Amino acid sequence: MRKTPSQGHTVRVIPRLDIKGPNVVKGVHLEGLRVMGDPAELALRYYEEGADEILYVDSVASLYGRNNLLPIVEHTAKEVFVPLTVGGGVRTMEDIYKLLRAGADKVAINTAAVRNPPFIRQAVKTFGSQCIVVSIEAKWRSEGRWEALTDTGREKTGMDACEWAMQAARLGAGEVLITSIDREGTGTGYDLELTRRLAEALPIPVIASGGAGSVDHIKEAIIDGKADAVCVASVRHYRRTSLRDLKSALRDAGLSIRLTSTRGKQSSAGFPDDLLAASPRLRSSQELPARQPSFKSQRQAIAARNSFVVRGKTRGEFLAGHARAPLVVVDYGLGNLFSVMRALQRLGAHASISADPRAVARAGRIIIPGVGAFGDGMRGLTENGLIGPLRDAAGNGKPILGICLGMQLLMEEGVEFGLHKGLGIIEGRTVALRRVAPQGQGPARGLEPAQAAGAQGSRRPAHVGRHHPGGTALYFQKNQESRLLLKDSFFRKSPPKSLDRGSFGEAFLRSHFGRITRLNLPDTLATLTLLTARSIEDSYRRFILPKHAIRQVLVSGGGSRNPVLMRLLRDLLRPIPVSVSDMPAMAKEAACFAWMAGRAMEGKPNNCPIATGARGPRVLGKIIFA
């Protein structure tokens, strides 16, 4: 069940600026466009009024087969420091790359995605799902049905808009922008039925667009339409209200809205010396990954963070020394680096962008920005020879700031589209935040299905990618592929049942992994580890915990020697303690039979119907006294 705004779900208010040539335009039903003003000036005004994000859409890009927004995005990013989403004419990976380099944070894709749905997955795997917004222009056709249109509402597709939105989510899109063509520009309110249907069906945020004419309309979209974010255009372009007043009214109505102070021009106050990434705990030298350049310097840095004194200097003196050294923004091929540079310039800081490991090694302060997928980020750092200099900088106590993907890369590992080792500067791992953590939607029971498939998978050669040491469990973006695995017919059966191992060997891998994505061997085994953990969790929550008070879970067998599986089980079964049984493997069967014999001597049932498939509790076996 989705959170509502009253339950703490903060809603974003996003001014939408449709652009034709050099101007912001506005029409009705995406037609009859009128010039409203300069895009950069309007974006700055709305930013200063408290916009949570800005949306630029080139309204004629698809018609003419090009996107003219790059100069506008570059100019806007110099003054506007909230997320900037750009859409219209985004057709290729190169288009996305250029927009991000120009200063965009996200891109909205419509026509190209409809014509080539795998383009969504390709973009997500390269830039991360948080960067990819699928834009859908929907027109009402009949009761309960809307058609998805392309080319700014000019071309019919015959596709059901709701079904297309769900497909886009399965392909990994991070958000869906739904524009009601019927309501767009009318000021009569959002299409609440359309928005609500998508919001209730999708596991990703839904942005409502088209029809806002008053504060009440926006309230309705949030409360009745269950939108995660709302786009506003006419209500602001025609100065019916300011964003500041609009958001205050929404907050007064009890909605969770992010209020901001006036964002006027700031004076140059200089850049903070103590440029440190917020972290749960910086790792000690003994815990940092192998091949760490300088353990001694790390110990000194950790001592500095704990005691505020290093090499006889106070923490302030220590950091001031670094502040005199260069500030470097690390370029590893991903992200909107120029937005970071413009923010630094606005603060009066002198910085440079560099992919040179020597420049990073000389830096006194380091910023690692980035927009993209974890694996691609680490690949970019590795190919540029930046891993060693960054770890050494952290070990020497140099201030490091990670932004977005850059912050994720500071962790030990990331599990976006496979397990990937991170820089290991901060203890922990990066996982996808699930909107809802439902219980009871996994398989009926079992360790064996994943083990059986894993046994087959382990015989397959690892054609692609490098081995991931220690094994792993894979969290796909939004767990969408994981949910597909859990829909296998075996998992949908109710107990009692028995395991047909033939269903979970080569055929299982072919039918699922071959269809979902191209996984190498380590990622395949990682996914099966996750499947194992979630199936065990589901069995406990559906069949055991409702009837029994469990004080502790003991794990034995081969799975207990998999540290990743054990970590997952501890996370999923909290607050129940999960421990590894110290019972020798050869003694386990004897202990189980002794328990069964004891129950039989007492005349009590000693079988487990869920596991054995028996029709009910039975006394099994016969005890003969010698």
C-alpha angles and dihedrals in degrees: 000000000000123000116249123218090256089059092061101277104145112217123213124224110211124186110219118214115191110200133204114179108319096338141081108238135189132194143154121272086358090297138095093044121203125195112250103175148279113331097219093047093048092045090052092048092050091045090054090049091057108269112174092211139351124232121203118189122182098218096198101033096104091046093056097031097240143085119230097182101097096092091044092050092048092050094045094049090061092067108017118076105182124091112293119207118194128193142165125087095015100152109146142035087251090058090055092046093051093049092050092048089050092057108276118136097196137015128217117217126193121143097031091050093050092049094044113018094182086066086077093058092044091052093045093051091052103037104019129253092266086068099050121079118179110214117208124189105202129195123189113244108165141342107317095354133103126181121224112233130193138201093050093310095312101108128058119219103182087227122133105243095218094048090047091051091053091049090051090052091050089052089057106263112163097214141003121225107202117194119189106216089193092059101031112123094357098103089219097118137271123298094260096184092054094046094046093049091054095042092053094046103042128076090208132069119281121213114203118215136173130052108037110149103150145013089262091059090054092049089052092051091053100041104030099022092042091219118173091210137007130217117216127193120142093034088062104027091058090046095239087146139346122252089241092056092041093054092044090054091051091050090049088054089061097258123139104249129161108239119198134193120244109297100207124151112304125219118242102265097166128250120292114258095212096068100170131155112238107245140169091233134343110230123247121240092257091056099048117105123276119277091037104165102222123021093171093056090048092055089051091049093049089049089052092053092048101041101023090232128098130169089353093304130113118247090255092052091046093053093040088061090056090046090064090056122081122287109225129193106208116232113201098155101271133092145021098297094166093062088058091048092051091050090052092048090051089055091050095249123145112222142152135211114233142166091185112114090210091058090048090050091053094046120110094199127026134199120194109192125169148153116209146060123326096238094050090049094054090044090055092049091048096048091051093048093242101130096084097044092049094049091045091050090053091046090053092052098250113159111256127186120196117198122197106313090011090061090050092052091059089069127088095253144350128215103201109129092345136342115300127180113237131205090278094220093126123041114244142049136265115241135169115267108236114219091214128015100209121191123214099029097104133083123306096247144320162101095197102071093060092040092052093049090044091053089055093042092053090061092059117093117247099243098169136041133002127292117267108222118233098014124260148208118248124225107193118208105287087351090267097142089043090057090051090056091049090055091068111129093247093059093048093059119098120231143292093069141128131228120256101200091196088072093059105047129076092331092058093052093046096049096046115023095037090054099041105046144321104274125180120221098270092048091048092053089044091056091050090052089055090047090053094051095046093047091053091048091050093051091053096046096045104037112016112031096051089060106028138045105231116201098180141001118220119200123199137166130050094321091062089065092059105091093194093053091048091050091050092049091051090050096046098043098046131173089028110089113241118202138171113250114239090205111123113249093240091053096051096078092045091051092050092051090047089055091048091049092051091052091048092052088055091049092242129136110270105180133087111230093194091057101036101036092236116158092239146334111316139175103242126197133010127259116219119190112218 
